PDB file of C-alpha atoms in Angstrom:
ATOM      1  CA  UNK A  22      -0.245   0.095   0.073  1.00 65.00           C
ATOM      2  CA  UNK A  23       2.954   2.765   0.898  1.00 69.00           C
ATOM      3  CA  UNK A  24       4.391   1.406  -2.100  1.00 70.00           C
ATOM      4  CA  UNK A  25       1.850   2.324  -4.541  1.00 72.00           C
ATOM      5  CA  UNK A  26       1.436   5.926  -2.899  1.00 64.00           C
ATOM      6  CA  UNK A  27       4.742   6.531  -3.246  1.00 70.00           C
ATOM      7  CA  UNK A  28       4.868   5.191  -6.930  1.00 71.00           C
ATOM      8  CA  UNK A  29       1.462   7.152  -7.798  1.00 66.00           C
ATOM      9  CA  UNK A  30       3.011  10.396  -5.877  1.00 63.00           C
ATOM     10  CA  UNK A  31       6.125  10.195  -8.144  1.00 73.00           C
ATOM     11  CA  UNK A  32       3.729  10.461 -11.147  1.00 72.00           C
ATOM     12  CA  UNK A  33       1.871  13.362  -9.636  1.00 71.00           C
ATOM     13  CA  UNK A  34       5.539  14.824  -9.140  1.00 73.00           C
ATOM     14  CA  UNK A  35       6.427  14.192 -13.009  1.00 74.00           C
ATOM     15  CA  UNK A  36       3.153  15.587 -14.244  1.00 73.00           C
ATOM     16  CA  UNK A  37       3.018  18.240 -12.493  1.00 73.00           C
ATOM     17  CA  UNK A  38       6.805  19.457 -12.758  1.00 72.00           C
ATOM     18  CA  UNK A  39       6.189  18.987 -16.823  1.00 74.00           C
ATOM     19  CA  UNK A  40       2.865  21.128 -16.295  1.00 71.00           C
ATOM     20  CA  UNK A  41       4.622  24.186 -14.703  1.00 73.00           C
ATOM     21  CA  UNK A  42       7.483  23.641 -17.457  1.00 71.00           C
ATOM     22  CA  UNK A  43       4.406  24.219 -20.129  1.00 69.00           C
ATOM     23  CA  UNK A  44       2.542  26.266 -17.951  1.00 66.00           C
ATOM     24  CA  UNK A  45       5.309  28.961 -17.913  1.00 66.00           C
ATOM     25  CA  UNK A  46       5.615  28.833 -21.938  1.00 66.00           C
ATOM     26  CA  UNK A  47       2.523  30.209 -22.293  1.00 66.00           C
ATOM     27  CA  UNK A  48       2.374  32.888 -19.801  1.00 64.00           C
ATOM     28  CA  UNK A  49       5.814  34.460 -19.613  1.00 74.00           C
ATOM     29  CA  UNK A  50       7.389  33.864 -22.852  1.00 75.00           C
ATOM     30  CA  UNK A  51       5.323  35.759 -25.075  1.00 74.00           C
ATOM     31  CA  UNK A  52       5.596  38.900 -22.822  1.00 74.00           C
ATOM     32  CA  UNK A  53       9.415  38.696 -23.796  1.00 75.00           C
ATOM     33  CA  UNK A  54       8.791  38.713 -26.970  1.00 74.00           C
ATOM     34  CA  UNK A  55       6.180  40.914 -26.468  1.00 78.00           C
ATOM     35  CA  UNK A  56       8.488  43.641 -24.603  1.00 76.00           C
ATOM     36  CA  UNK A  57      11.810  43.085 -26.019  1.00 79.00           C
ATOM     37  CA  UNK A  58      12.201  43.539 -29.476  1.00 78.00           C
ATOM     38  CA  UNK A  59      15.776  43.753 -29.164  1.00 81.00           C
ATOM     39  CA  UNK A  60      16.605  39.815 -30.654  1.00 80.00           C
ATOM     40  CA  UNK A  61      19.786  39.647 -28.971  1.00 84.00           C
ATOM     41  CA  UNK A  62      18.737  41.083 -25.428  1.00 85.00           C
ATOM     42  CA  UNK A  63      15.680  38.959 -25.734  1.00 86.00           C
ATOM     43  CA  UNK A  64      18.119  35.687 -26.160  1.00 86.00           C
ATOM     44  CA  UNK A  65      20.362  36.295 -23.520  1.00 87.00           C
ATOM     45  CA  UNK A  66      16.641  36.901 -21.085  1.00 88.00           C
ATOM     46  CA  UNK A  67      15.056  34.209 -21.967  1.00 86.00           C
ATOM     47  CA  UNK A  68      18.542  31.769 -21.688  1.00 89.00           C
ATOM     48  CA  UNK A  69      18.787  32.792 -18.498  1.00 89.00           C
ATOM     49  CA  UNK A  70      15.063  32.559 -17.485  1.00 87.00           C
ATOM     50  CA  UNK A  71      14.818  28.632 -18.520  1.00 88.00           C
ATOM     51  CA  UNK A  72      18.272  27.888 -17.210  1.00 90.00           C
ATOM     52  CA  UNK A  73      16.998  29.171 -13.964  1.00 88.00           C
ATOM     53  CA  UNK A  74      13.153  27.120 -14.649  1.00 87.00           C
ATOM     54  CA  UNK A  75      14.924  24.260 -15.594  1.00 88.00           C
ATOM     55  CA  UNK A  76      16.977  24.026 -11.978  1.00 88.00           C
ATOM     56  CA  UNK A  77      14.324  24.948 -10.717  1.00 87.00           C
ATOM     57  CA  UNK A  78      12.397  21.415 -12.509  1.00 85.00           C
ATOM     58  CA  UNK A  79      15.532  19.318 -11.225  1.00 87.00           C
ATOM     59  CA  UNK A  80      15.156  20.230  -7.926  1.00 88.00           C
ATOM     60  CA  UNK A  81      10.877  19.643  -7.625  1.00 84.00           C
ATOM     61  CA  UNK A  82      11.041  16.261  -9.232  1.00 83.00           C
ATOM     62  CA  UNK A  83      14.351  15.189  -6.751  1.00 85.00           C
ATOM     63  CA  UNK A  84      12.032  16.806  -3.428  1.00 84.00           C
ATOM     64  CA  UNK A  85       9.043  14.565  -5.021  1.00 80.00           C
ATOM     65  CA  UNK A  86      11.321  11.524  -4.771  1.00 80.00           C
ATOM     66  CA  UNK A  87      10.821  11.239  -8.597  1.00 81.00           C
ATOM     67  CA  UNK A  88      14.278  10.967  -9.307  1.00 85.00           C
ATOM     68  CA  UNK A  89      18.006  11.094  -7.351  1.00 88.00           C
ATOM     69  CA  UNK A  90      20.711  12.570  -9.330  1.00 89.00           C
ATOM     70  CA  UNK A  91      25.143  12.964 -10.062  1.00 92.00           C
ATOM     71  CA  UNK A  92      26.892  15.207 -12.279  1.00 93.00           C
ATOM     72  CA  UNK A  93      30.417  14.659 -12.232  1.00 94.00           C
ATOM     73  CA  UNK A  94      32.568  16.814 -14.149  1.00 94.00           C
ATOM     74  CA  UNK A  95      30.134  19.362 -13.585  1.00 92.00           C
ATOM     75  CA  UNK A  96      33.174  22.136 -13.626  1.00 92.00           C
ATOM     76  CA  UNK A  97      33.692  21.296 -17.296  1.00 92.00           C
ATOM     77  CA  UNK A  98      31.118  23.024 -18.183  1.00 91.00           C
ATOM     78  CA  UNK A  99      32.268  25.802 -16.884  1.00 88.00           C
ATOM     79  CA  UNK A 100      33.435  27.346 -20.273  1.00 91.00           C
ATOM     80  CA  UNK A 101      32.056  29.206 -23.550  1.00 92.00           C
ATOM     81  CA  UNK A 102      32.307  27.907 -27.313  1.00 93.00           C
ATOM     82  CA  UNK A 103      31.737  23.848 -25.655  1.00 95.00           C
ATOM     83  CA  UNK A 104      30.339  21.622 -28.724  1.00 96.00           C
ATOM     84  CA  UNK A 105      28.937  18.926 -26.520  1.00 96.00           C
ATOM     85  CA  UNK A 106      27.937  15.847 -27.289  1.00 95.00           C
ATOM     86  CA  UNK A 107      24.922  13.737 -25.384  1.00 93.00           C
ATOM     87  CA  UNK A 108      23.656  10.307 -25.596  1.00 91.00           C
ATOM     88  CA  UNK A 109      19.799  10.516 -25.113  1.00 88.00           C
ATOM     89  CA  UNK A 110      18.258   7.930 -23.234  1.00 88.00           C
ATOM     90  CA  UNK A 111      15.068   9.996 -21.444  1.00 86.00           C
ATOM     91  CA  UNK A 112      12.674  13.173 -22.467  1.00 83.00           C
ATOM     92  CA  UNK A 113      14.486  14.959 -19.695  1.00 85.00           C
ATOM     93  CA  UNK A 114      17.865  15.037 -21.018  1.00 90.00           C
ATOM     94  CA  UNK A 115      17.737  18.507 -22.260  1.00 88.00           C
ATOM     95  CA  UNK A 116      16.195  19.766 -19.250  1.00 89.00           C
ATOM     96  CA  UNK A 117      19.089  18.419 -17.492  1.00 90.00           C
ATOM     97  CA  UNK A 118      21.960  19.817 -19.573  1.00 93.00           C
ATOM     98  CA  UNK A 119      20.196  23.370 -19.643  1.00 91.00           C
ATOM     99  CA  UNK A 120      20.164  23.492 -16.433  1.00 91.00           C
ATOM    100  CA  UNK A 121      22.999  23.139 -15.331  1.00 92.00           C
ATOM    101  CA  UNK A 122      24.989  24.748 -19.069  1.00 92.00           C
ATOM    102  CA  UNK A 123      25.481  28.366 -19.180  1.00 88.00           C
ATOM    103  CA  UNK A 124      24.922  30.213 -22.193  1.00 89.00           C
ATOM    104  CA  UNK A 125      23.122  27.352 -23.872  1.00 92.00           C
ATOM    105  CA  UNK A 126      22.089  26.506 -27.374  1.00 93.00           C
ATOM    106  CA  UNK A 127      20.530  23.735 -28.433  1.00 90.00           C
ATOM    107  CA  UNK A 128      18.683  22.743 -31.710  1.00 88.00           C
ATOM    108  CA  UNK A 129      15.185  22.533 -31.822  1.00 85.00           C
ATOM    109  CA  UNK A 130      12.857  20.408 -34.108  1.00 81.00           C
ATOM    110  CA  UNK A 131      10.390  21.888 -36.216  1.00 77.00           C
ATOM    111  CA  UNK A 132       7.587  20.682 -34.448  1.00 75.00           C
ATOM    112  CA  UNK A 133       8.136  22.251 -31.111  1.00 76.00           C
ATOM    113  CA  UNK A 134       7.559  25.288 -33.237  1.00 75.00           C
ATOM    114  CA  UNK A 135       4.506  24.966 -34.063  1.00 76.00           C
ATOM    115  CA  UNK A 136       3.690  23.536 -29.961  1.00 77.00           C
ATOM    116  CA  UNK A 137       1.598  25.857 -28.141  1.00 74.00           C
ATOM    117  CA  UNK A 138       3.374  25.286 -25.110  1.00 73.00           C
ATOM    118  CA  UNK A 139       6.889  25.351 -26.254  1.00 79.00           C
ATOM    119  CA  UNK A 140       6.569  27.745 -29.630  1.00 79.00           C
ATOM    120  CA  UNK A 141       7.253  31.052 -27.233  1.00 79.00           C
ATOM    121  CA  UNK A 142      10.180  29.836 -25.587  1.00 81.00           C
ATOM    122  CA  UNK A 143      11.948  28.984 -27.797  1.00 83.00           C
ATOM    123  CA  UNK A 144      11.298  31.669 -30.297  1.00 83.00           C
ATOM    124  CA  UNK A 145      12.468  34.000 -27.434  1.00 83.00           C
ATOM    125  CA  UNK A 146      15.361  32.000 -27.038  1.00 84.00           C
ATOM    126  CA  UNK A 147      16.619  32.181 -30.643  1.00 85.00           C
ATOM    127  CA  UNK A 148      17.544  28.650 -30.467  1.00 89.00           C
ATOM    128  CA  UNK A 149      18.676  27.185 -34.115  1.00 89.00           C
ATOM    129  CA  UNK A 150      15.157  25.441 -36.140  1.00 85.00           C
ATOM    130  CA  UNK A 151      16.320  22.093 -37.526  1.00 83.00           C
ATOM    131  CA  UNK A 152      14.723  22.897 -40.456  1.00 76.00           C
ATOM    132  CA  UNK A 153      17.353  25.519 -41.836  1.00 67.00           C
ATOM    133  CA  UNK A 154      18.497  23.558 -44.673  1.00 66.00           C
ATOM    134  CA  UNK A 155      21.534  24.226 -46.030  1.00 70.00           C
ATOM    135  CA  UNK A 156      21.873  26.964 -43.500  1.00 84.00           C
ATOM    136  CA  UNK A 157      21.578  25.111 -40.323  1.00 88.00           C
ATOM    137  CA  UNK A 158      25.203  23.964 -39.992  1.00 90.00           C
ATOM    138  CA  UNK A 159      26.505  27.923 -40.443  1.00 92.00           C
ATOM    139  CA  UNK A 160      24.104  29.197 -37.412  1.00 92.00           C
ATOM    140  CA  UNK A 161      25.775  25.967 -35.233  1.00 93.00           C
ATOM    141  CA  UNK A 162      28.952  27.023 -36.016  1.00 93.00           C
ATOM    142  CA  UNK A 163      27.829  30.787 -35.541  1.00 93.00           C
ATOM    143  CA  UNK A 164      26.238  29.413 -31.729  1.00 93.00           C
ATOM    144  CA  UNK A 165      29.933  27.937 -31.288  1.00 94.00           C
ATOM    145  CA  UNK A 166      32.307  30.339 -32.267  1.00 93.00           C
ATOM    146  CA  UNK A 167      29.831  33.181 -31.137  1.00 91.00           C
ATOM    147  CA  UNK A 168      30.734  31.690 -26.998  1.00 90.00           C
ATOM    148  CA  UNK A 169      27.359  29.976 -27.446  1.00 91.00           C
ATOM    149  CA  UNK A 170      27.662  26.505 -25.857  1.00 95.00           C
ATOM    150  CA  UNK A 171      25.674  23.695 -28.279  1.00 96.00           C
ATOM    151  CA  UNK A 172      23.881  20.818 -26.617  1.00 95.00           C
ATOM    152  CA  UNK A 173      23.400  18.019 -29.765  1.00 93.00           C
ATOM    153  CA  UNK A 174      22.205  14.610 -29.080  1.00 91.00           C
ATOM    154  CA  UNK A 175      24.172  12.956 -32.327  1.00 89.00           C
ATOM    155  CA  UNK A 176      21.683   9.892 -32.381  1.00 85.00           C
ATOM    156  CA  UNK A 177      18.605  12.932 -33.478  1.00 80.00           C
ATOM    157  CA  UNK A 178      16.361  10.878 -31.126  1.00 77.00           C
ATOM    158  CA  UNK A 179      15.969   9.417 -27.969  1.00 78.00           C
ATOM    159  CA  UNK A 180      18.358   6.153 -27.523  1.00 78.00           C
ATOM    160  CA  UNK A 181      16.181   3.143 -28.126  1.00 77.00           C
ATOM    161  CA  UNK A 182      15.247   0.726 -25.098  1.00 74.00           C
ATOM    162  CA  UNK A 183      17.671  -1.887 -26.283  1.00 72.00           C
ATOM    163  CA  UNK A 184      20.516   0.800 -25.271  1.00 70.00           C
ATOM    164  CA  UNK A 185      21.680   0.827 -29.160  1.00 77.00           C
ATOM    165  CA  UNK A 186      23.501   3.512 -30.070  1.00 80.00           C
ATOM    166  CA  UNK A 187      23.618   4.877 -33.168  1.00 79.00           C
ATOM    167  CA  UNK A 188      25.139   8.371 -34.433  1.00 84.00           C
ATOM    168  CA  UNK A 189      24.336  10.353 -37.337  1.00 85.00           C
ATOM    169  CA  UNK A 190      27.380  12.550 -38.536  1.00 84.00           C
ATOM    170  CA  UNK A 191      25.544  16.563 -38.939  1.00 87.00           C
ATOM    171  CA  UNK A 192      27.411  16.887 -34.996  1.00 92.00           C
ATOM    172  CA  UNK A 193      31.155  15.469 -36.071  1.00 93.00           C
ATOM    173  CA  UNK A 194      30.683  17.745 -39.323  1.00 93.00           C
ATOM    174  CA  UNK A 195      29.914  21.072 -37.212  1.00 94.00           C
ATOM    175  CA  UNK A 196      32.736  20.192 -35.020  1.00 94.00           C
ATOM    176  CA  UNK A 197      35.383  19.541 -38.041  1.00 94.00           C
ATOM    177  CA  UNK A 198      34.099  22.891 -39.457  1.00 93.00           C
ATOM    178  CA  UNK A 199      33.771  25.292 -36.506  1.00 92.00           C
ATOM    179  CA  UNK A 200      37.279  23.616 -35.695  1.00 91.00           C
ATOM    180  CA  UNK A 201      36.334  22.892 -31.836  1.00 93.00           C
ATOM    181  CA  UNK A 202      36.674  20.151 -29.366  1.00 95.00           C
ATOM    182  CA  UNK A 203      34.010  18.088 -28.507  1.00 96.00           C
ATOM    183  CA  UNK A 204      32.622  17.728 -25.094  1.00 96.00           C
ATOM    184  CA  UNK A 205      30.761  14.406 -24.980  1.00 96.00           C
ATOM    185  CA  UNK A 206      28.723  13.469 -22.027  1.00 95.00           C
ATOM    186  CA  UNK A 207      27.124  10.218 -21.062  1.00 93.00           C
ATOM    187  CA  UNK A 208      23.977   9.622 -19.391  1.00 92.00           C
ATOM    188  CA  UNK A 209      22.564   6.648 -17.366  1.00 88.00           C
ATOM    189  CA  UNK A 210      18.879   6.369 -16.301  1.00 87.00           C
ATOM    190  CA  UNK A 211      18.242   3.535 -14.258  1.00 85.00           C
ATOM    191  CA  UNK A 212      15.455   2.164 -14.208  1.00 81.00           C
ATOM    192  CA  UNK A 213      14.488   2.836 -17.869  1.00 80.00           C
ATOM    193  CA  UNK A 214      12.398   6.133 -17.393  1.00 80.00           C
ATOM    194  CA  UNK A 215      10.910   9.022 -19.977  1.00 76.00           C
ATOM    195  CA  UNK A 216      12.210   6.978 -23.227  1.00 76.00           C
ATOM    196  CA  UNK A 217      11.167   6.421 -26.388  1.00 75.00           C
ATOM    197  CA  UNK A 218       8.159   5.025 -26.353  1.00 74.00           C
ATOM    198  CA  UNK A 219       7.094   5.639 -23.054  1.00 76.00           C
ATOM    199  CA  UNK A 220       4.448   7.679 -21.607  1.00 75.00           C
ATOM    200  CA  UNK A 221       4.676  10.446 -18.837  1.00 65.00           C
ATOM    201  CA  UNK A 222       3.049   8.483 -16.365  1.00 66.00           C
ATOM    202  CA  UNK A 223       4.864   5.243 -16.916  1.00 77.00           C
ATOM    203  CA  UNK A 224       6.841   5.864 -13.922  1.00 77.00           C
ATOM    204  CA  UNK A 225       9.079   3.237 -12.596  1.00 75.00           C
ATOM    205  CA  UNK A 226       7.965   1.128  -9.326  1.00 75.00           C
ATOM    206  CA  UNK A 227      11.295   2.622  -7.301  1.00 79.00           C
ATOM    207  CA  UNK A 228      12.511   6.013  -7.786  1.00 81.00           C
ATOM    208  CA  UNK A 229      15.077   6.777 -10.932  1.00 84.00           C
ATOM    209  CA  UNK A 230      19.191   7.316 -10.669  1.00 87.00           C
ATOM    210  CA  UNK A 231      19.803   9.536 -13.314  1.00 89.00           C
ATOM    211  CA  UNK A 232      23.733  10.044 -13.330  1.00 91.00           C
ATOM    212  CA  UNK A 233      25.482  12.780 -16.205  1.00 93.00           C
ATOM    213  CA  UNK A 234      29.274  12.333 -16.607  1.00 94.00           C
ATOM    214  CA  UNK A 235      30.554  15.021 -17.993  1.00 95.00           C
ATOM    215  CA  UNK A 236      34.056  13.068 -19.819  1.00 95.00           C
ATOM    216  CA  UNK A 237      37.007  14.533 -20.630  1.00 94.00           C
ATOM    217  CA  UNK A 238      37.091  16.747 -24.404  1.00 95.00           C
ATOM    218  CA  UNK A 239      38.232  14.955 -27.313  1.00 95.00           C
ATOM    219  CA  UNK A 240      40.411  16.811 -29.798  1.00 95.00           C
ATOM    220  CA  UNK A 241      39.380  16.575 -33.450  1.00 93.00           C
ATOM    221  CA  UNK A 242      43.149  18.218 -34.678  1.00 93.00           C
ATOM    222  CA  UNK A 243      44.511  14.251 -35.273  1.00 93.00           C
ATOM    223  CA  UNK A 244      40.579  13.520 -36.746  1.00 93.00           C
ATOM    224  CA  UNK A 245      41.322  16.601 -39.431  1.00 92.00           C
ATOM    225  CA  UNK A 246      45.222  16.410 -40.160  1.00 91.00           C
ATOM    226  CA  UNK A 247      44.565  12.976 -40.788  1.00 90.00           C
ATOM    227  CA  UNK A 248      41.876  13.130 -43.502  1.00 85.00           C
ATOM    228  CA  UNK A 249      42.422  14.759 -46.820  1.00 81.00           C
ATOM    229  CA  UNK A 250      38.893  16.195 -47.099  1.00 90.00           C
ATOM    230  CA  UNK A 251      36.280  17.897 -44.163  1.00 90.00           C
ATOM    231  CA  UNK A 252      33.477  15.274 -45.211  1.00 91.00           C
ATOM    232  CA  UNK A 253      36.141  12.444 -44.437  1.00 93.00           C
ATOM    233  CA  UNK A 254      37.448  14.176 -41.336  1.00 94.00           C
ATOM    234  CA  UNK A 255      33.860  14.293 -40.242  1.00 93.00           C
ATOM    235  CA  UNK A 256      33.028  10.486 -41.632  1.00 93.00           C
ATOM    236  CA  UNK A 257      36.159   9.667 -39.330  1.00 94.00           C
ATOM    237  CA  UNK A 258      34.989  11.191 -36.660  1.00 94.00           C
ATOM    238  CA  UNK A 259      31.884  10.077 -35.820  1.00 94.00           C
ATOM    239  CA  UNK A 260      33.167   6.626 -36.287  1.00 93.00           C
ATOM    240  CA  UNK A 261      35.511   7.299 -33.426  1.00 94.00           C
ATOM    241  CA  UNK A 262      32.790   8.984 -31.564  1.00 94.00           C
ATOM    242  CA  UNK A 263      29.970   6.155 -32.347  1.00 92.00           C
ATOM    243  CA  UNK A 264      32.794   3.482 -30.655  1.00 92.00           C
ATOM    244  CA  UNK A 265      32.805   5.812 -27.847  1.00 91.00           C
ATOM    245  CA  UNK A 266      29.678   6.212 -26.934  1.00 90.00           C
ATOM    246  CA  UNK A 267      28.906   2.789 -27.826  1.00 88.00           C
ATOM    247  CA  UNK A 268      31.787   1.397 -24.963  1.00 87.00           C
ATOM    248  CA  UNK A 269      29.929   3.778 -22.501  1.00 84.00           C
ATOM    249  CA  UNK A 270      26.765   2.084 -23.039  1.00 81.00           C
ATOM    250  CA  UNK A 271      28.424  -1.020 -22.963  1.00 78.00           C
ATOM    251  CA  UNK A 272      29.625  -0.327 -19.597  1.00 76.00           C
ATOM    252  CA  UNK A 273      26.875   1.240 -18.236  1.00 73.00           C
ATOM    253  CA  UNK A 274      25.117  -2.040 -18.994  1.00 66.00           C
ATOM    254  CA  UNK A 275      27.979  -4.248 -17.250  1.00 60.00           C
ATOM    255  CA  UNK A 276      27.961  -2.132 -14.176  1.00 60.00           C
TER     256      UNK A 276
END
């Protein structure tokens, strides 16, 4: 009986937390879009507010007993101009990263620009739309070179339930063409929570253990020097990252 109550309590906490984020998107960010016409000033303020909001979200779900979390290597995120590549096991990975990364930027799916709860926040923050076509690469490079910390999930979607990781080449292309080292981040979540194909109310019977490990940077210069072209360098870097994240996934599964 007590365990059932605790589980319902965690479901309530998860739903309330997600609802609060959506409510903020509807009530607060439209005002920024209206009263702060300067795009750059509006983006800076919006990103700061998003960071504060997501920190509150993390504290909230922790207080509700939904999950416990640990961050290793947090000091490595206290920089600017980073290209942060992370695996993507849960829906809330980006919330955690943006809660602890200053000057965070990200690529946003086109659907969120039409979402009634998220349209105003992503517009105010000036995040990068994934439907920019040929201009997408340039906007990502400009973000990193301008001091932003660009967060990318190179899988392009959430990691499947079997844990297999398949990376796309876009993130490596950005690293090579921007001349920016990669800051890899690996995320563990036990038991499975808000994964691909699961609903927000499908909360595990026991509290979730969430762990984020910020790894040492991967130097891209050897890949550029060894390749005959940026395209080949990006291909080789993608293969290296594929092995890197797959090994981390295997290490986690064996732990």
